[in-house]
RNA sequence: GCGCCCGUAGCUCAAUGGACAGAGCAUCAGACUUCGGAUCUGAGGGUUGGGGGUUCGAGUCCCUCCGGGCGCGCCA
């Protein structure tokens, strides 16, 4: 890549200047090269001179000029300038952009990929909705972020496992309430005049499950001793919910490799093992009849209960065992993606990981901020128990998978997201996702028309690309050149939302090009060069939409 | 009270510590005999919540104040 080449040139200049005694510095700074915002400043710029001002106690401009003096000749560089503030601006010969097109055409689907992950294994755990209700629109945000982050990590060379933690512990109060609510719904269907308990679940979906249960298992399920009945309904409801969650997520384009059962940690003794190990390591102790995690030893505000005085382990005990289990399965790095109501749990979970002797720097928690739901401008308060949740299914039915995913990823994860269902539906034809998809469909259409007239996309390595001179052509090629960098940045910064923005920028650059540069019908060498550019744009759009899990339609 | 996140154009949001803070929507004014008008061109819009500090350079980092959201259980 051209950028790496410029970096190398600067490093060589620094080295030579240092050896010549003109830059008396202890060690060479890390050279950063970026495309300037203003195109008049050239193709690439470096701020390296400014970084040295303190050590050298000389004005940045002077340092920059010294560096330029020692810059080696290179056939790629056509002009080097020092700006008043000390930036060094590089203008390259136009053919550097032709290399970009060649690279895109040659790499195709793998354009934008990296190998920095070196095949290390990463576990990304996300959504992890409790099995007592459908996937909600809030879970959808976590689903989109987690899935695309996983795509990005794969793209930069990690081996990624997508994991869903099922909170199916049979002793959990929530699941008990949930099961009892289902029993009531079932009995109501049998004609009994009874009401939901006060802390029951009012959602209609429970009626559906009850009906399904009635049809498949008959009318005698609620007979017998209460505890056994509750357990029977709990087990059934949980399975039914899980199936529904899997289906909803699959329709959202999110497929998990592992659905990890919390209950399995309890039944297999892994929770006990973790607690014992914590005790052995001196990070768990008994007090007031309970077992406590000494999480304050790792920066938590207070110690946390691992085992209640009734002998039941808490959520954090299972979580300690769970993260231990993940490391034992051989993952080099763990990423948990949690909703905003869980940020208070980061400190204690990290404490548990550290207390068990695992490298806490390899365990990362990503918190996304709330999804505020609006209906026609009115804020909707959602409550699973009250039964007024807006589900991911609702959103999928209204706006479709592509728009939903794109919408969820248009904002940074740590910024709140307002989701107005009516607005999303009403504006669906103006949704930015269509702008990007349209660009792709338009390209495919152009290539079809070209094919009808006997054109094929020439090989970039053989075609003469010098006709690509228009400012919109150059802007488009530069934008395509940014893609690999953008992928790397989005992956390492855990910022999948950068991709939506980038995809819009590519679409924008393409539409501007389309408006000013005709492809079919120009002189042959112009048409051939532009076909290469158009096809390269198609590849990049397809790749970026692929990472987003959004379809790249050939027709719309 | 403590912790996390946020405060940028009328609205919703971008911006590895870099040059003149950018998009979309909305508003207004324009552009099609030709490859898809779900498009393009242009205009108006800003003391980046206030005040200090660090730095050659701050929307970005630090301190402080103001405002908003969320969380602080032997629930999950």
XYZ file of C-alpha atoms (C1' of nucleotides) in Angstrom:
632
model
C 0.000 0.000 0.000
C 1.041 3.523 -0.770
C 0.623 4.643 2.797
C 3.078 2.079 4.147
C 5.524 3.147 1.494
C 5.301 6.782 2.582
C 5.799 5.742 6.194
C 8.912 3.818 5.230
C 10.296 6.833 3.380
C 9.798 9.052 6.405
C 11.397 6.513 8.702
C 14.390 6.339 6.423
C 14.645 10.124 6.389
C 14.508 10.268 10.172
C 17.203 7.639 10.448
C 19.485 9.384 7.975
C 18.958 12.776 9.587
C 19.719 11.306 12.961
C 22.907 9.687 11.726
C 23.948 12.951 10.125
C 23.567 14.591 13.507
C 20.815 16.941 12.386
C 18.103 15.340 14.471
C 19.596 14.562 17.855
C 16.831 12.353 19.195
C 16.971 9.402 21.549
C 14.699 7.177 19.503
C 12.662 7.471 16.377
C 9.014 8.379 16.920
C 6.213 6.258 15.563
C 5.319 7.688 12.192
C 1.660 8.363 11.560
C 0.466 9.095 8.041
C -3.093 10.073 7.178
C -4.910 11.451 4.172
C -5.487 15.144 4.872
C -9.003 16.404 5.152
C -8.401 19.079 2.582
C -7.414 17.623 -0.745
C -5.240 20.625 -1.660
C -2.791 19.364 0.953
C -2.012 16.319 -1.138
C -2.631 12.609 -0.783
C -0.951 11.898 2.543
C 0.378 13.947 5.415
C 2.439 13.301 8.498
C 2.615 15.166 11.771
C 5.918 13.617 12.765
C 7.774 16.935 12.907
C 5.382 18.304 15.521
C 5.921 15.291 17.698
C 9.607 16.135 17.950
C 9.275 19.785 18.907
C 9.495 19.201 22.613
C 12.552 16.995 22.512
C 14.393 19.125 19.970
C 13.138 22.487 21.196
C 12.932 23.700 17.636
C 9.926 24.957 15.692
C 8.027 22.170 13.911
C 8.455 23.739 10.518
C 12.218 23.723 10.840
C 12.224 20.076 11.887
C 9.952 19.217 8.987
C 12.325 20.833 6.533
C 15.220 18.868 7.950
C 13.292 15.635 7.528
C 12.361 16.517 3.963
C 16.013 17.208 3.175
C 16.866 13.596 4.008
C 13.844 12.072 2.289
C 14.922 9.427 -0.262
C 13.796 9.759 -3.856
C 10.839 7.592 -4.786
C 9.106 7.188 -8.094
C 5.720 7.180 -6.375
C 6.129 10.624 -4.841
C 5.619 13.608 -7.109
C 5.743 16.432 -4.585
C 6.601 17.047 -0.944
C 5.679 20.226 0.873
C 6.094 21.538 4.374
C 3.062 23.388 5.648
C 3.347 26.445 7.861
C 2.329 24.518 10.943
C 4.807 21.717 10.369
C 2.816 19.081 8.517
C 4.691 17.360 5.724
C 2.371 16.870 2.773
C 2.946 14.252 0.114
C 1.437 14.290 -3.326
C 1.772 11.029 -5.199
C 1.824 10.239 -8.884
C -1.711 9.360 -9.989
C -0.791 5.763 -10.693
C -0.770 4.963 -6.988
C -4.552 4.890 -7.203
C -4.363 2.521 -10.129
C -2.518 0.119 -7.867
C -5.476 0.337 -5.510
C -7.858 -0.780 -8.265
C -5.556 -3.624 -9.206
C -5.384 -4.764 -5.636
C -9.164 -4.699 -5.250
C -9.731 -6.644 -8.426
C -7.070 -9.166 -7.564
C -8.176 -9.713 -3.981
C -11.913 -9.536 -4.557
C -13.767 -10.811 -1.529
C -10.638 -10.726 0.584
C -9.962 -7.041 -0.083
C -10.135 -5.445 3.351
C -8.951 -8.491 5.254
C -5.961 -8.658 7.554
C -3.958 -11.293 9.347
C -3.209 -9.422 12.546
C -5.301 -11.841 14.596
C -2.858 -14.638 13.804
C -5.616 -17.167 14.241
C -6.030 -16.411 17.925
C -9.361 -17.484 19.335
C -11.864 -14.894 20.501
C -15.143 -15.579 22.237
C -17.786 -12.927 21.698
C -20.732 -13.351 24.019
C -23.767 -11.240 23.294
C -27.563 -10.933 23.487
C -27.805 -13.587 26.235
C -31.441 -12.707 26.822
C -33.165 -14.556 29.627
C -35.330 -17.433 28.401
C -38.451 -15.884 29.863
C -39.454 -13.692 26.972
C -38.872 -12.888 23.323
C -35.870 -11.044 21.951
C -36.645 -7.361 22.341
C -35.640 -4.397 20.279
C -33.032 -3.587 22.939
C -31.481 -7.031 22.550
C -31.470 -6.348 18.830
C -28.922 -3.628 19.315
C -26.623 -5.962 21.205
C -27.203 -8.569 18.520
C -26.211 -6.262 15.699
C -23.158 -4.924 17.512
C -21.964 -8.360 18.573
C -22.506 -10.020 15.236
C -20.772 -7.321 13.228
C -17.933 -7.070 15.711
C -17.501 -10.821 15.317
C -17.473 -10.381 11.529
C -14.832 -7.692 11.872
C -12.627 -9.785 14.133
C -12.823 -12.636 11.666
C -11.928 -10.245 8.878
C -8.728 -9.218 10.645
C -7.664 -12.785 11.260
C -9.132 -14.025 14.518
C -11.042 -17.249 14.946
C -14.293 -16.142 16.491
C -16.963 -18.008 18.425
C -20.334 -16.340 18.798
C -21.854 -17.344 22.083
C -25.199 -16.889 23.810
C -25.377 -17.448 27.564
C -28.728 -18.924 28.523
C -29.772 -17.972 32.061
C -31.635 -21.208 32.559
C -30.746 -21.853 36.187
C -33.766 -23.709 37.479
C -33.628 -22.125 40.891
C -33.781 -18.569 39.614
C -36.756 -16.651 40.961
C -37.473 -15.165 37.573
C -37.836 -18.551 35.968
C -40.058 -19.727 38.806
C -42.403 -16.762 38.360
C -42.299 -17.313 34.667
C -43.239 -20.975 34.986
C -46.115 -20.234 37.358
C -47.472 -17.643 34.950
C -47.461 -20.250 32.232
C -49.362 -22.676 34.446
C -52.030 -20.016 34.979
C -52.303 -19.325 31.262
C -52.642 -23.036 30.580
C -55.395 -23.402 33.164
C -57.168 -20.356 31.806
C -57.257 -22.036 28.430
C -58.847 -25.027 30.102
C -61.590 -22.716 31.300
C -60.481 -22.086 34.856
C -61.294 -18.659 36.248
C -57.958 -17.719 37.781
C -55.704 -14.681 37.522
C -51.997 -14.186 37.029
C -50.004 -13.772 40.240
C -48.915 -10.241 41.080
C -45.335 -10.817 39.972
C -46.394 -12.869 36.967
C -45.606 -12.297 33.318
C -48.440 -10.673 31.385
C -47.087 -10.990 27.852
C -49.318 -12.473 25.185
C -46.508 -14.763 24.088
C -47.138 -16.856 27.191
C -50.686 -17.513 26.031
C -49.261 -18.712 22.721
C -46.898 -21.067 24.448
C -49.705 -22.339 26.671
C -51.849 -22.996 23.634
C -49.013 -24.840 21.922
C -48.506 -26.860 25.076
C -52.167 -27.725 25.239
C -52.234 -28.873 21.626
C -49.084 -30.919 21.807
C -49.188 -32.353 25.301
C -52.861 -32.569 26.164
C -54.993 -31.331 29.040
C -53.530 -33.091 32.059
C -50.192 -31.315 32.409
C -51.228 -29.129 35.327
C -52.250 -32.069 37.450
C -50.122 -33.254 40.304
C -47.894 -31.841 42.960
C -47.227 -28.125 42.526
C -43.455 -28.216 42.483
C -43.376 -30.913 39.837
C -45.948 -29.068 37.742
C -43.988 -25.846 37.931
C -40.808 -27.622 36.903
C -42.574 -29.308 33.999
C -43.883 -25.983 32.727
C -40.583 -24.235 33.343
C -38.724 -26.753 31.251
C -41.232 -26.564 28.459
C -41.489 -22.779 28.453
C -37.751 -22.434 28.416
C -37.400 -24.706 25.407
C -40.168 -22.920 23.577
C -38.667 -19.510 24.315
C -35.239 -20.615 23.239
C -36.578 -21.931 19.941
C -38.356 -18.662 19.333
C -35.281 -16.636 20.247
C -33.152 -18.683 17.886
C -35.613 -18.158 15.063
C -35.946 -14.421 15.647
C -32.188 -13.972 15.781
C -31.662 -16.109 12.707
C -34.132 -13.951 10.805
C -32.106 -10.993 12.012
C -29.046 -12.600 10.477
C -27.484 -13.587 13.796
C -26.528 -17.220 14.248
C -24.695 -18.379 17.353
C -22.085 -21.107 17.440
C -22.770 -21.915 21.080
C -25.840 -21.632 23.263
C -24.261 -22.054 26.653
C -26.486 -23.248 29.472
C -25.983 -21.628 32.861
C -27.669 -24.623 34.421
C -24.985 -26.916 33.065
C -22.457 -25.054 35.204
C -24.469 -25.915 38.284
C -25.251 -29.528 37.455
C -21.694 -30.338 36.355
C -20.190 -28.972 39.559
C -18.265 -26.200 37.816
C -19.812 -23.557 40.053
C -18.716 -25.442 43.138
C -15.261 -25.899 41.663
C -14.904 -22.207 40.970
C -15.968 -21.308 44.489
C -13.546 -23.822 45.957
C -10.756 -22.497 43.832
C -11.513 -18.943 44.901
C -11.341 -20.045 48.509
C -8.031 -21.805 47.914
C -6.623 -18.711 46.318
C -7.713 -16.689 49.313
C -10.237 -14.599 47.442
C -13.372 -16.103 48.976
C -14.331 -16.167 52.635
C -17.295 -16.929 54.875
C -19.169 -14.209 56.693
C -22.731 -14.003 58.100
C -23.376 -17.514 56.875
C -22.631 -16.573 53.288
C -19.568 -17.008 51.067
C -18.106 -13.761 49.765
C -15.846 -12.880 46.847
C -13.087 -10.535 47.901
C -13.614 -8.395 44.821
C -12.331 -5.304 46.640
C -8.875 -6.820 46.229
C -9.280 -6.033 42.524
C -10.801 -2.590 42.729
C -14.484 -3.325 43.242
C -16.450 -1.074 45.633
C -17.411 -3.872 47.967
C -17.142 -7.597 48.293
C -19.885 -9.681 46.661
C -21.856 -12.648 47.853
C -21.043 -15.869 46.028
C -23.193 -18.251 48.059
C -26.214 -17.064 50.028
C -26.712 -18.102 53.595
C -29.366 -20.523 52.313
C -26.698 -22.351 50.357
C -27.789 -21.147 46.927
C -25.053 -19.743 44.687
C -25.605 -16.271 43.240
C -25.407 -15.089 39.681
C -21.834 -13.910 40.127
C -20.793 -17.386 41.276
C -22.102 -18.839 38.044
C -20.476 -16.012 36.128
C -17.114 -16.741 37.714
C -17.467 -20.384 36.701
C -18.636 -19.368 33.248
C -15.670 -17.162 32.472
C -13.321 -19.764 33.880
C -14.979 -22.230 31.550
C -14.432 -19.939 28.582
C -10.729 -19.608 29.295
C -10.475 -23.357 29.808
C -12.022 -23.924 26.417
C -8.912 -22.292 25.029
C -9.995 -18.806 24.112
C -7.229 -16.238 24.039
C -9.579 -13.335 24.439
C -13.117 -12.841 25.772
C -15.488 -10.072 24.839
C -18.820 -9.715 26.631
C -21.377 -7.336 25.202
C -23.822 -6.134 27.821
C -26.723 -3.743 28.068
C -26.433 -0.485 30.011
C -28.120 -1.852 33.122
C -25.182 -4.194 33.661
C -22.294 -1.755 33.774
C -22.182 -2.125 37.561
C -21.165 -5.745 37.076
C -17.978 -5.116 35.158
C -15.828 -4.563 38.245
C -16.989 -7.699 40.043
C -16.787 -9.926 36.984
C -13.287 -8.720 36.204
C -12.451 -9.267 39.839
C -13.689 -12.845 39.587
C -11.603 -13.433 36.457
C -8.519 -11.978 38.106
C -9.111 -13.872 41.341
C -9.213 -17.111 39.378
C -5.814 -16.274 37.989
C -6.741 -15.423 34.427
C -5.274 -12.413 32.625
C -7.858 -9.728 33.091
C -6.506 -7.791 30.104
C -7.829 -10.617 27.939
C -11.339 -10.095 29.206
C -13.210 -7.147 27.881
C -16.737 -5.881 28.437
C -18.478 -3.689 25.925
C -21.494 -1.789 27.209
C -23.970 -0.408 24.737
C -26.322 2.366 25.772
C -30.075 2.164 25.942
C -32.464 1.868 23.086
C -35.258 4.322 23.666
C -38.347 3.266 21.874
C -40.804 5.729 20.464
C -44.138 5.268 18.816
C -45.138 8.335 16.895
C -43.007 10.536 19.107
C -44.140 9.061 22.415
C -41.661 7.255 24.609
C -42.675 3.649 25.205
C -41.803 2.188 28.583
C -41.123 -1.474 28.151
C -41.570 -4.122 30.788
C -41.357 -7.816 30.166
C -43.676 -8.622 33.013
C -46.265 -6.048 32.019
C -46.136 -7.594 28.576
C -45.674 -4.375 26.596
C -42.324 -5.182 25.055
C -41.612 -4.288 21.484
C -39.887 -7.310 20.100
C -37.161 -7.704 17.554
C -39.758 -9.605 15.554
C -41.979 -6.505 15.495
C -39.117 -4.477 14.099
C -38.202 -7.115 11.528
C -41.802 -7.281 10.352
C -41.955 -3.524 10.009
C -38.644 -2.549 8.456
C -36.905 -5.771 7.502
C -33.549 -7.231 8.411
C -31.340 -4.951 6.354
C -32.775 -1.673 7.582
C -32.958 -2.912 11.166
C -29.324 -3.983 11.279
C -28.135 -0.852 9.574
C -30.171 1.368 11.879
C -28.804 -0.305 14.995
C -25.271 0.244 13.730
C -25.509 3.874 12.759
C -24.559 5.066 16.212
C -21.618 4.458 18.437
C -22.368 1.785 21.037
C -21.904 4.233 23.870
C -24.437 6.662 22.558
C -28.155 6.152 23.274
C -30.267 5.073 20.340
C -33.740 6.393 19.662
C -35.871 3.985 17.697
C -39.192 5.260 16.474
C -41.102 2.411 14.912
C -43.547 4.553 12.981
C -40.794 6.809 11.769
C -38.626 3.888 10.727
C -41.516 2.483 8.768
C -42.592 5.780 7.265
C -39.101 6.730 6.254
C -38.118 3.324 5.040
C -37.709 4.545 1.486
C -35.333 7.258 2.733
C -33.393 5.036 5.069
C -29.649 5.353 4.464
C -29.397 1.614 3.926
C -31.254 2.029 0.654
C -28.838 4.692 -0.433
C -25.990 2.226 -0.111
C -27.869 -0.722 -1.552
C -29.035 1.422 -4.424
C -25.468 2.221 -5.339
C -24.714 -1.488 -5.507
C -27.828 -2.280 -7.528
C -27.087 0.577 -9.877
C -23.583 -0.714 -10.497
C -24.906 -4.185 -11.248
C -27.384 -2.667 -13.640
C -24.641 -0.706 -15.385
C -22.549 -3.825 -15.748
C -25.543 -5.652 -17.222
C -26.078 -2.881 -19.757
C -22.397 -2.871 -20.589
C -22.452 -6.620 -21.070
C -25.411 -6.356 -23.434
C -23.319 -4.010 -25.528
C -20.456 -6.431 -25.581
C -18.287 -4.989 -22.834
C -16.558 -7.002 -20.194
C -14.652 -5.633 -17.227
C -11.009 -5.552 -18.322
C -8.193 -6.873 -16.213
C -6.910 -3.975 -14.126
C -3.328 -5.044 -14.563
C -3.614 -4.804 -18.343
C -6.033 -1.935 -18.825
C -4.846 1.615 -19.238
C -6.186 3.384 -16.159
C -4.735 6.781 -16.943
C -8.058 8.161 -18.232
C -9.302 8.187 -14.632
C -8.555 11.865 -14.094
C -11.823 13.468 -13.050
C -11.911 14.744 -9.463
C -14.876 12.510 -8.732
C -12.992 9.511 -10.068
C -10.003 10.328 -7.906
C -12.185 10.894 -4.850
C -13.865 7.540 -5.408
C -10.553 5.689 -5.783
C -9.244 7.290 -2.600
C -12.365 6.243 -0.767
C -11.942 2.656 -1.970
C -8.334 2.757 -0.817
C -9.477 3.517 2.743
C -11.466 0.309 3.127
C -8.819 -1.985 4.646
C -7.818 0.713 7.107
C -11.446 1.255 7.995
C -11.954 -2.440 8.706
C -8.890 -2.564 10.905
C -9.945 0.522 12.800
C -13.507 -0.705 13.307
C -12.232 -4.045 14.590
C -9.567 -2.779 16.954
C -11.641 0.116 18.266
C -14.676 -2.171 18.675
C -16.558 0.330 16.574
C -18.752 -1.507 14.076
C -20.746 1.660 13.491
C -17.838 3.027 11.489
C -18.775 0.630 8.712
C -22.221 2.122 8.159
C -20.707 5.537 7.829
C -18.015 4.309 5.498
C -20.532 2.486 3.328
C -22.482 5.721 2.932
C -19.321 7.562 1.982
C -18.529 5.016 -0.723
C -22.081 5.209 -2.045
C -21.875 8.984 -1.981
C -18.572 9.049 -3.873
C -19.987 6.620 -6.411
C -23.200 8.556 -7.035
C -21.162 11.715 -7.575
C -18.931 9.873 -10.013
C -21.958 8.489 -11.826
C -23.386 11.948 -12.169
C -20.325 13.363 -13.910
C -18.662 10.428 -15.640
C -20.385 8.313 -18.226
C -19.134 4.794 -18.594
C -20.784 3.161 -21.588
C -20.727 5.320 -24.706
C -17.426 7.064 -24.172
C -14.278 6.374 -26.128
C -13.119 2.809 -25.736
C -10.132 3.447 -23.471
C -12.260 5.647 -21.198
C -15.021 3.078 -20.968
C -12.538 0.337 -20.186
C -10.863 2.293 -17.402
C -14.194 3.275 -15.887
C -15.472 -0.290 -16.010
C -12.549 -1.249 -13.812
C -13.388 1.528 -11.370
C -17.094 0.666 -11.307
C -16.401 -2.981 -10.716
C -13.927 -2.194 -7.940
C -16.608 -0.075 -6.285
C -19.002 -2.979 -6.555
C -16.511 -5.243 -4.780
C -15.941 -2.810 -1.932
C -19.660 -2.182 -1.444
C -20.324 -5.881 -1.436
C -17.570 -6.488 1.088
C -18.649 -3.743 3.465
C -22.300 -4.766 3.296
C -21.198 -8.342 3.879
C -19.460 -7.325 7.085
C -22.607 -5.506 8.154
C -24.739 -8.540 7.411
C -26.818 -6.443 5.051
C -27.696 -7.818 1.636
C -26.164 -6.326 -1.492
C -29.002 -6.602 -4.001
C -28.306 -6.699 -7.745
C -31.766 -5.315 -8.387
C -34.128 -3.337 -6.180
C -23.951 10.214 47.929
C -20.910 6.768 44.605
C -20.071 4.595 39.605
C -20.719 4.303 34.089
C -22.419 6.847 29.554
C -23.794 11.339 27.166
C -23.939 16.966 26.108
C -21.338 19.141 18.783
C -26.014 22.725 13.093
C -33.463 23.226 13.934
C -33.543 17.315 14.740
C -30.558 12.534 14.930
C -25.514 11.760 15.057
C -19.738 11.558 13.062
C -14.827 13.164 13.827
C -6.516 7.365 15.935
C -4.674 14.667 20.201
C -3.931 17.504 14.105
C -4.808 21.790 9.281
C -10.994 25.652 7.691
C -15.530 20.658 13.225
C -18.431 16.962 9.022
C -22.837 13.644 7.304
C -28.109 12.371 7.113
C -32.935 14.345 7.954
C -35.609 18.905 7.788
C -35.886 23.975 5.105
C -35.031 26.823 0.573
C -33.294 27.146 -4.668
C -31.788 24.267 -8.974
C -30.473 19.716 -12.592
C -33.170 14.419 -16.530
C -33.871 13.163 -25.226
C -28.317 9.017 -23.089
C -25.487 3.693 -18.271
C -31.533 2.923 -12.564
C -34.014 10.405 -10.183
C -34.195 5.307 -4.272
C -29.720 10.262 -7.930
C -26.960 14.868 -8.300
C -25.689 20.528 -7.652
C -26.062 24.784 -4.518
C -27.679 27.788 -0.075
C -28.633 28.874 4.847
C -27.440 27.255 9.305
C -21.854 26.270 15.124
C -18.670 30.465 21.064
C -18.447 21.673 20.186
C -23.060 23.031 27.827
C -19.804 26.938 31.191
C -14.930 27.825 33.349
C -9.843 26.489 34.299
C -5.443 23.275 32.986
C -1.834 20.015 30.025
C 0.151 20.467 24.830
C 3.569 23.068 19.215
C -1.835 21.862 18.688
C -7.989 20.103 22.520
C -14.773 18.525 20.408
C -11.159 14.697 21.940
C -6.852 14.235 27.692
C -7.062 16.248 33.219
C -9.818 19.264 37.072
C -14.335 21.716 38.242
C -19.323 23.300 37.711
C -24.158 22.747 35.090
C -27.676 19.552 32.549
C -29.607 14.574 30.911
C -29.765 9.007 30.908
C -28.666 4.424 33.430
C -27.025 1.605 37.564
C -25.768 0.987 42.789
C -29.712 -6.523 46.086
C -27.709 -12.716 49.953
C -32.498 -10.551 42.036
C -30.830 -12.298 37.148
